[in-house]
């Protein structure tokens, strides 16, 4: 979540391709892990971080212990700190987009499910209309299950799309970094 100016270095095309491939492969492997490139702060401390980052020019300073944690995590992934921070930024961007996205099923049987694209979902609204209630208990149960499955499939497709967009974002940012 921290934004910082990244230093750039020039490398050869072969190294650039290998470095980009390494970062992308690492992100793909870590995408299934809920902690890969996860920001170091907890959600409750995000407000303080945003205030510190943006109140006085957005310097986004980190404490020495946070820097040590970032350096250790980057070393564990065999990356430099700037590459690791790019991974954190990309992951945070994707998570925000998935949280803000809304997927719904078609309302053809009186049951509408609206959810975000996260897994597990943090936003889930099930609406049963009078038409749905007229189906009876078993009918409603059947339609709710079908609607949940439909939205889960749509959310999975959206997650896959956002993951591909994240890979493009990382590749573009790596190019800007000169890597």
PDB file of N, CA and C in Angstrom, residues 36-116:
ATOM      1  N   UNK A  36       0.830 -14.482  -0.049  1.00  0.00           N
ATOM      2  CA  UNK A  36       1.840 -14.066  -1.006  1.00  0.00           C
ATOM      3  C   UNK A  36       1.643 -12.608  -1.363  1.00  0.00           C
ATOM      4  N   UNK A  37       2.649 -11.812  -1.159  1.00  0.00           N
ATOM      5  CA  UNK A  37       2.636 -10.390  -1.446  1.00  0.00           C
ATOM      6  C   UNK A  37       1.533  -9.654  -0.698  1.00  0.00           C
ATOM      7  N   UNK A  38       1.071 -10.219   0.390  1.00  0.00           N
ATOM      8  CA  UNK A  38       0.053  -9.534   1.190  1.00  0.00           C
ATOM      9  C   UNK A  38       0.728  -8.371   1.896  1.00  0.00           C
ATOM     10  N   UNK A  39       0.051  -7.234   1.970  1.00  0.00           N
ATOM     11  CA  UNK A  39       0.620  -6.094   2.676  1.00  0.00           C
ATOM     12  C   UNK A  39       0.923  -6.462   4.123  1.00  0.00           C
ATOM     13  N   UNK A  40       1.945  -5.837   4.677  1.00  0.00           N
ATOM     14  CA  UNK A  40       2.363  -6.183   6.021  1.00  0.00           C
ATOM     15  C   UNK A  40       1.429  -5.635   7.093  1.00  0.00           C
ATOM     16  N   UNK A  41       0.643  -4.587   6.769  1.00  0.00           N
ATOM     17  CA  UNK A  41      -0.246  -4.017   7.769  1.00  0.00           C
ATOM     18  C   UNK A  41      -1.542  -4.796   7.837  1.00  0.00           C
ATOM     19  N   UNK A  42      -2.152  -4.750   8.985  1.00  0.00           N
ATOM     20  CA  UNK A  42      -3.486  -5.307   9.153  1.00  0.00           C
ATOM     21  C   UNK A  42      -4.489  -4.261   8.680  1.00  0.00           C
ATOM     22  N   UNK A  43      -5.708  -4.707   8.361  1.00  0.00           N
ATOM     23  CA  UNK A  43      -6.734  -3.808   7.840  1.00  0.00           C
ATOM     24  C   UNK A  43      -7.029  -2.670   8.807  1.00  0.00           C
ATOM     25  N   UNK A  44      -6.986  -2.919  10.093  1.00  0.00           N
ATOM     26  CA  UNK A  44      -7.295  -1.878  11.077  1.00  0.00           C
ATOM     27  C   UNK A  44      -6.288  -0.742  11.079  1.00  0.00           C
ATOM     28  N   UNK A  45      -5.071  -0.992  10.669  1.00  0.00           N
ATOM     29  CA  UNK A  45      -4.050   0.053  10.689  1.00  0.00           C
ATOM     30  C   UNK A  45      -3.952   0.788   9.360  1.00  0.00           C
ATOM     31  N   UNK A  46      -4.808   0.444   8.401  1.00  0.00           N
ATOM     32  CA  UNK A  46      -4.717   1.062   7.077  1.00  0.00           C
ATOM     33  C   UNK A  46      -5.013   2.558   7.130  1.00  0.00           C
ATOM     34  N   UNK A  47      -5.966   2.983   7.952  1.00  0.00           N
ATOM     35  CA  UNK A  47      -6.313   4.394   8.018  1.00  0.00           C
ATOM     36  C   UNK A  47      -5.121   5.221   8.476  1.00  0.00           C
ATOM     37  N   UNK A  48      -4.402   4.744   9.499  1.00  0.00           N
ATOM     38  CA  UNK A  48      -3.223   5.459   9.968  1.00  0.00           C
ATOM     39  C   UNK A  48      -2.173   5.532   8.872  1.00  0.00           C
ATOM     40  N   UNK A  49      -1.992   4.465   8.135  1.00  0.00           N
ATOM     41  CA  UNK A  49      -1.013   4.427   7.062  1.00  0.00           C
ATOM     42  C   UNK A  49      -1.372   5.428   5.977  1.00  0.00           C
ATOM     43  N   UNK A  50      -2.653   5.444   5.570  1.00  0.00           N
ATOM     44  CA  UNK A  50      -3.070   6.379   4.534  1.00  0.00           C
ATOM     45  C   UNK A  50      -2.839   7.819   4.985  1.00  0.00           C
ATOM     46  N   UNK A  51      -3.150   8.115   6.243  1.00  0.00           N
ATOM     47  CA  UNK A  51      -2.949   9.467   6.745  1.00  0.00           C
ATOM     48  C   UNK A  51      -1.469   9.813   6.710  1.00  0.00           C
ATOM     49  N   UNK A  52      -0.636   8.905   7.170  1.00  0.00           N
ATOM     50  CA  UNK A  52       0.799   9.151   7.180  1.00  0.00           C
ATOM     51  C   UNK A  52       1.326   9.316   5.768  1.00  0.00           C
ATOM     52  N   UNK A  53       0.812   8.524   4.827  1.00  0.00           N
ATOM     53  CA  UNK A  53       1.318   8.586   3.464  1.00  0.00           C
ATOM     54  C   UNK A  53       0.911   9.863   2.747  1.00  0.00           C
ATOM     55  N   UNK A  54      -0.318  10.270   2.913  1.00  0.00           N
ATOM     56  CA  UNK A  54      -0.848  11.318   2.050  1.00  0.00           C
ATOM     57  C   UNK A  54      -1.024  12.671   2.725  1.00  0.00           C
ATOM     58  N   UNK A  55      -0.942  12.741   4.024  1.00  0.00           N
ATOM     59  CA  UNK A  55      -1.191  13.993   4.705  1.00  0.00           C
ATOM     60  C   UNK A  55      -0.129  15.035   4.375  1.00  0.00           C
ATOM     61  N   UNK A  56       1.108  14.630   4.308  1.00  0.00           N
ATOM     62  CA  UNK A  56       2.190  15.582   4.093  1.00  0.00           C
ATOM     63  C   UNK A  56       3.015  15.227   2.868  1.00  0.00           C
ATOM     64  N   UNK A  57       2.376  15.131   1.732  1.00  0.00           N
ATOM     65  CA  UNK A  57       3.095  14.947   0.483  1.00  0.00           C
ATOM     66  C   UNK A  57       3.227  13.512   0.018  1.00  0.00           C
ATOM     67  N   UNK A  58       2.714  12.562   0.756  1.00  0.00           N
ATOM     68  CA  UNK A  58       2.684  11.181   0.276  1.00  0.00           C
ATOM     69  C   UNK A  58       4.029  10.495   0.252  1.00  0.00           C
ATOM     70  N   UNK A  59       4.914  10.818   1.191  1.00  0.00           N
ATOM     71  CA  UNK A  59       6.232  10.195   1.159  1.00  0.00           C
ATOM     72  C   UNK A  59       6.164   8.705   1.462  1.00  0.00           C
ATOM     73  N   UNK A  60       5.172   8.271   2.234  1.00  0.00           N
ATOM     74  CA  UNK A  60       4.995   6.841   2.490  1.00  0.00           C
ATOM     75  C   UNK A  60       6.170   6.222   3.217  1.00  0.00           C
ATOM     76  N   UNK A  61       6.738   6.920   4.176  1.00  0.00           N
ATOM     77  CA  UNK A  61       7.880   6.401   4.917  1.00  0.00           C
ATOM     78  C   UNK A  61       7.498   5.145   5.675  1.00  0.00           C
ATOM     79  N   UNK A  62       8.430   4.218   5.732  1.00  0.00           N
ATOM     80  CA  UNK A  62       8.222   3.007   6.509  1.00  0.00           C
ATOM     81  C   UNK A  62       9.197   3.005   7.664  1.00  0.00           C
ATOM     82  N   UNK A  63       8.823   2.329   8.717  1.00  0.00           N
ATOM     83  CA  UNK A  63       9.703   2.242   9.869  1.00  0.00           C
ATOM     84  C   UNK A  63      10.867   1.312   9.519  1.00  0.00           C
ATOM     85  N   UNK A  64      11.960   1.440  10.256  1.00  0.00           N
ATOM     86  CA  UNK A  64      13.097   0.546   9.990  1.00  0.00           C
ATOM     87  C   UNK A  64      12.733  -0.934  10.137  1.00  0.00           C
ATOM     88  N   UNK A  65      11.870  -1.259  11.107  1.00  0.00           N
ATOM     89  CA  UNK A  65      11.489  -2.666  11.261  1.00  0.00           C
ATOM     90  C   UNK A  65      10.611  -3.142  10.108  1.00  0.00           C
ATOM     91  N   UNK A  66       9.744  -2.259   9.576  1.00  0.00           N
ATOM     92  CA  UNK A  66       8.948  -2.633   8.397  1.00  0.00           C
ATOM     93  C   UNK A  66       9.849  -2.846   7.188  1.00  0.00           C
ATOM     94  N   UNK A  67      10.861  -2.003   7.038  1.00  0.00           N
ATOM     95  CA  UNK A  67      11.821  -2.160   5.936  1.00  0.00           C
ATOM     96  C   UNK A  67      12.562  -3.486   6.052  1.00  0.00           C
ATOM     97  N   UNK A  68      12.942  -3.861   7.275  1.00  0.00           N
ATOM     98  CA  UNK A  68      13.632  -5.135   7.482  1.00  0.00           C
ATOM     99  C   UNK A  68      12.730  -6.304   7.109  1.00  0.00           C
ATOM    100  N   UNK A  69      11.445  -6.209   7.470  1.00  0.00           N
ATOM    101  CA  UNK A  69      10.494  -7.269   7.117  1.00  0.00           C
ATOM    102  C   UNK A  69      10.346  -7.372   5.603  1.00  0.00           C
ATOM    103  N   UNK A  70      10.262  -6.233   4.946  1.00  0.00           N
ATOM    104  CA  UNK A  70      10.119  -6.204   3.489  1.00  0.00           C
ATOM    105  C   UNK A  70      11.372  -6.786   2.837  1.00  0.00           C
ATOM    106  N   UNK A  71      12.535  -6.388   3.324  1.00  0.00           N
ATOM    107  CA  UNK A  71      13.792  -6.906   2.774  1.00  0.00           C
ATOM    108  C   UNK A  71      13.888  -8.425   2.956  1.00  0.00           C
ATOM    109  N   UNK A  72      13.484  -8.912   4.125  1.00  0.00           N
ATOM    110  CA  UNK A  72      13.545 -10.358   4.386  1.00  0.00           C
ATOM    111  C   UNK A  72      12.577 -11.109   3.470  1.00  0.00           C
ATOM    112  N   UNK A  73      11.369 -10.562   3.302  1.00  0.00           N
ATOM    113  CA  UNK A  73      10.384 -11.212   2.430  1.00  0.00           C
ATOM    114  C   UNK A  73      10.864 -11.199   0.979  1.00  0.00           C
ATOM    115  N   UNK A  74      11.447 -10.082   0.542  1.00  0.00           N
ATOM    116  CA  UNK A  74      11.959  -9.987  -0.825  1.00  0.00           C
ATOM    117  C   UNK A  74      13.079 -11.008  -1.036  1.00  0.00           C
ATOM    118  N   UNK A  75      13.944 -11.123  -0.053  1.00  0.00           N
ATOM    119  CA  UNK A  75      15.048 -12.080  -0.154  1.00  0.00           C
ATOM    120  C   UNK A  75      14.515 -13.509  -0.227  1.00  0.00           C
ATOM    121  N   UNK A  76      13.449 -13.799   0.534  1.00  0.00           N
ATOM    122  CA  UNK A  76      12.863 -15.130   0.534  1.00  0.00           C
ATOM    123  C   UNK A  76      12.337 -15.495  -0.858  1.00  0.00           C
ATOM    124  N   UNK A  77      11.820 -14.510  -1.602  1.00  0.00           N
ATOM    125  CA  UNK A  77      11.315 -14.740  -2.957  1.00  0.00           C
ATOM    126  C   UNK A  77      12.401 -14.545  -4.012  1.00  0.00           C
ATOM    127  N   UNK A  78      13.650 -14.296  -3.568  1.00  0.00           N
ATOM    128  CA  UNK A  78      14.769 -14.068  -4.477  1.00  0.00           C
ATOM    129  C   UNK A  78      14.513 -12.860  -5.376  1.00  0.00           C
ATOM    130  N   UNK A  79      14.026 -11.791  -4.764  1.00  0.00           N
ATOM    131  CA  UNK A  79      13.717 -10.549  -5.476  1.00  0.00           C
ATOM    132  C   UNK A  79      14.404  -9.399  -4.759  1.00  0.00           C
ATOM    133  N   UNK A  80      14.555  -8.284  -5.477  1.00  0.00           N
ATOM    134  CA  UNK A  80      15.020  -7.103  -4.775  1.00  0.00           C
ATOM    135  C   UNK A  80      13.806  -6.398  -4.161  1.00  0.00           C
ATOM    136  N   UNK A  81      14.041  -5.418  -3.308  1.00  0.00           N
ATOM    137  CA  UNK A  81      12.974  -4.761  -2.560  1.00  0.00           C
ATOM    138  C   UNK A  81      11.985  -4.076  -3.490  1.00  0.00           C
ATOM    139  N   UNK A  82      12.472  -3.402  -4.530  1.00  0.00           N
ATOM    140  CA  UNK A  82      11.567  -2.709  -5.459  1.00  0.00           C
ATOM    141  C   UNK A  82      10.629  -3.687  -6.167  1.00  0.00           C
ATOM    142  N   UNK A  83      11.150  -4.832  -6.559  1.00  0.00           N
ATOM    143  CA  UNK A  83      10.309  -5.844  -7.215  1.00  0.00           C
ATOM    144  C   UNK A  83       9.264  -6.386  -6.242  1.00  0.00           C
ATOM    145  N   UNK A  84       9.679  -6.614  -5.003  1.00  0.00           N
ATOM    146  CA  UNK A  84       8.743  -7.125  -4.008  1.00  0.00           C
ATOM    147  C   UNK A  84       7.642  -6.103  -3.722  1.00  0.00           C
ATOM    148  N   UNK A  85       8.026  -4.841  -3.609  1.00  0.00           N
ATOM    149  CA  UNK A  85       7.031  -3.790  -3.371  1.00  0.00           C
ATOM    150  C   UNK A  85       6.074  -3.676  -4.549  1.00  0.00           C
ATOM    151  N   UNK A  86       6.577  -3.883  -5.753  1.00  0.00           N
ATOM    152  CA  UNK A  86       5.702  -3.902  -6.927  1.00  0.00           C
ATOM    153  C   UNK A  86       4.694  -5.042  -6.802  1.00  0.00           C
ATOM    154  N   UNK A  87       5.148  -6.200  -6.350  1.00  0.00           N
ATOM    155  CA  UNK A  87       4.244  -7.331  -6.142  1.00  0.00           C
ATOM    156  C   UNK A  87       3.176  -7.017  -5.105  1.00  0.00           C
ATOM    157  N   UNK A  88       3.571  -6.360  -4.022  1.00  0.00           N
ATOM    158  CA  UNK A  88       2.606  -5.960  -2.992  1.00  0.00           C
ATOM    159  C   UNK A  88       1.594  -4.985  -3.579  1.00  0.00           C
ATOM    160  N   UNK A  89       2.092  -4.004  -4.325  1.00  0.00           N
ATOM    161  CA  UNK A  89       1.205  -2.993  -4.929  1.00  0.00           C
ATOM    162  C   UNK A  89       0.219  -3.644  -5.899  1.00  0.00           C
ATOM    163  N   UNK A  90       0.705  -4.572  -6.716  1.00  0.00           N
ATOM    164  CA  UNK A  90      -0.159  -5.249  -7.690  1.00  0.00           C
ATOM    165  C   UNK A  90      -1.199  -6.104  -6.977  1.00  0.00           C
ATOM    166  N   UNK A  91      -0.777  -6.824  -5.954  1.00  0.00           N
ATOM    167  CA  UNK A  91      -1.713  -7.677  -5.206  1.00  0.00           C
ATOM    168  C   UNK A  91      -2.783  -6.832  -4.513  1.00  0.00           C
ATOM    169  N   UNK A  92      -2.382  -5.727  -3.901  1.00  0.00           N
ATOM    170  CA  UNK A  92      -3.332  -4.843  -3.227  1.00  0.00           C
ATOM    171  C   UNK A  92      -4.325  -4.268  -4.223  1.00  0.00           C
ATOM    172  N   UNK A  93      -3.824  -3.864  -5.384  1.00  0.00           N
ATOM    173  CA  UNK A  93      -4.695  -3.312  -6.436  1.00  0.00           C
ATOM    174  C   UNK A  93      -5.715  -4.360  -6.876  1.00  0.00           C
ATOM    175  N   UNK A  94      -5.270  -5.589  -7.092  1.00  0.00           N
ATOM    176  CA  UNK A  94      -6.171  -6.650  -7.520  1.00  0.00           C
ATOM    177  C   UNK A  94      -7.206  -6.967  -6.432  1.00  0.00           C
ATOM    178  N   UNK A  95      -6.763  -7.058  -5.171  1.00  0.00           N
ATOM    179  CA  UNK A  95      -7.695  -7.347  -4.085  1.00  0.00           C
ATOM    180  C   UNK A  95      -8.763  -6.269  -3.965  1.00  0.00           C
ATOM    181  N   UNK A  96      -8.372  -5.010  -4.122  1.00  0.00           N
ATOM    182  CA  UNK A  96      -9.331  -3.911  -4.062  1.00  0.00           C
ATOM    183  C   UNK A  96     -10.341  -4.010  -5.195  1.00  0.00           C
ATOM    184  N   UNK A  97      -9.861  -4.306  -6.391  1.00  0.00           N
ATOM    185  CA  UNK A  97     -10.768  -4.450  -7.535  1.00  0.00           C
ATOM    186  C   UNK A  97     -11.736  -5.604  -7.342  1.00  0.00           C
ATOM    187  N   UNK A  98     -11.269  -6.710  -6.775  1.00  0.00           N
ATOM    188  CA  UNK A  98     -12.141  -7.863  -6.543  1.00  0.00           C
ATOM    189  C   UNK A  98     -13.170  -7.574  -5.455  1.00  0.00           C
ATOM    190  N   UNK A  99     -12.775  -6.819  -4.440  1.00  0.00           N
ATOM    191  CA  UNK A  99     -13.700  -6.468  -3.371  1.00  0.00           C
ATOM    192  C   UNK A  99     -14.787  -5.523  -3.875  1.00  0.00           C
ATOM    193  N   UNK A 100     -14.412  -4.600  -4.746  1.00  0.00           N
ATOM    194  CA  UNK A 100     -15.369  -3.616  -5.257  1.00  0.00           C
ATOM    195  C   UNK A 100     -16.248  -4.169  -6.383  1.00  0.00           C
ATOM    196  N   UNK A 101     -15.836  -5.253  -7.001  1.00  0.00           N
ATOM    197  CA  UNK A 101     -16.610  -5.840  -8.102  1.00  0.00           C
ATOM    198  C   UNK A 101     -17.895  -6.461  -7.553  1.00  0.00           C
ATOM    199  N   UNK A 102     -18.943  -6.429  -8.342  1.00  0.00           N
ATOM    200  CA  UNK A 102     -20.210  -7.060  -7.967  1.00  0.00           C
ATOM    201  C   UNK A 102     -20.654  -8.006  -9.063  1.00  0.00           C
ATOM    202  N   UNK A 103     -20.982  -9.227  -8.664  1.00  0.00           N
ATOM    203  CA  UNK A 103     -21.441 -10.259  -9.579  1.00  0.00           C
ATOM    204  C   UNK A 103     -22.843 -10.646  -9.137  1.00  0.00           C
ATOM    205  N   UNK A 104     -23.771 -10.712 -10.088  1.00  0.00           N
ATOM    206  CA  UNK A 104     -25.142 -11.136  -9.766  1.00  0.00           C
ATOM    207  C   UNK A 104     -25.592 -12.191 -10.770  1.00  0.00           C
ATOM    208  N   UNK A 105     -26.577 -12.968 -10.356  1.00  0.00           N
ATOM    209  CA  UNK A 105     -27.172 -13.934 -11.273  1.00  0.00           C
ATOM    210  C   UNK A 105     -28.397 -13.281 -11.917  1.00  0.00           C
ATOM    211  N   UNK A 106     -28.949 -13.927 -12.930  1.00  0.00           N
ATOM    212  CA  UNK A 106     -30.164 -13.394 -13.537  1.00  0.00           C
ATOM    213  C   UNK A 106     -31.346 -13.735 -12.631  1.00  0.00           C
ATOM    214  N   UNK A 107     -32.298 -12.827 -12.555  1.00  0.00           N
ATOM    215  CA  UNK A 107     -33.455 -13.006 -11.674  1.00  0.00           C
ATOM    216  C   UNK A 107     -34.601 -13.622 -12.463  1.00  0.00           C
ATOM    217  N   UNK A 108     -34.460 -14.885 -12.847  1.00  0.00           N
ATOM    218  CA  UNK A 108     -35.527 -15.511 -13.616  1.00  0.00           C
ATOM    219  C   UNK A 108     -36.431 -16.382 -12.754  1.00  0.00           C
ATOM    220  N   UNK A 109     -36.031 -16.687 -11.515  1.00  0.00           N
ATOM    221  CA  UNK A 109     -36.835 -17.557 -10.643  1.00  0.00           C
ATOM    222  C   UNK A 109     -37.167 -16.905  -9.308  1.00  0.00           C
ATOM    223  N   UNK A 110     -36.949 -15.590  -9.183  1.00  0.00           N
ATOM    224  CA  UNK A 110     -37.297 -14.916  -7.938  1.00  0.00           C
ATOM    225  C   UNK A 110     -36.211 -14.905  -6.888  1.00  0.00           C
ATOM    226  N   UNK A 111     -34.999 -15.355  -7.225  1.00  0.00           N
ATOM    227  CA  UNK A 111     -33.881 -15.353  -6.286  1.00  0.00           C
ATOM    228  C   UNK A 111     -32.707 -14.637  -6.946  1.00  0.00           C
ATOM    229  N   UNK A 112     -32.196 -13.608  -6.270  1.00  0.00           N
ATOM    230  CA  UNK A 112     -31.051 -12.863  -6.788  1.00  0.00           C
ATOM    231  C   UNK A 112     -29.935 -12.927  -5.754  1.00  0.00           C
ATOM    232  N   UNK A 113     -28.750 -13.287  -6.201  1.00  0.00           N
ATOM    233  CA  UNK A 113     -27.564 -13.309  -5.351  1.00  0.00           C
ATOM    234  C   UNK A 113     -26.596 -12.276  -5.903  1.00  0.00           C
ATOM    235  N   UNK A 114     -26.127 -11.402  -5.013  1.00  0.00           N
ATOM    236  CA  UNK A 114     -25.103 -10.412  -5.369  1.00  0.00           C
ATOM    237  C   UNK A 114     -23.925 -10.642  -4.441  1.00  0.00           C
ATOM    238  N   UNK A 115     -22.735 -10.693  -5.019  1.00  0.00           N
ATOM    239  CA  UNK A 115     -21.527 -10.924  -4.232  1.00  0.00           C
ATOM    240  C   UNK A 115     -20.347 -10.214  -4.860  1.00  0.00           C
ATOM    241  N   UNK A 116     -19.265 -10.109  -4.076  1.00  0.00           N
ATOM    242  CA  UNK A 116     -18.021  -9.604  -4.636  1.00  0.00           C
ATOM    243  C   UNK A 116     -17.296 -10.777  -5.280  1.00  0.00           C
TER     244      UNK A 116
END
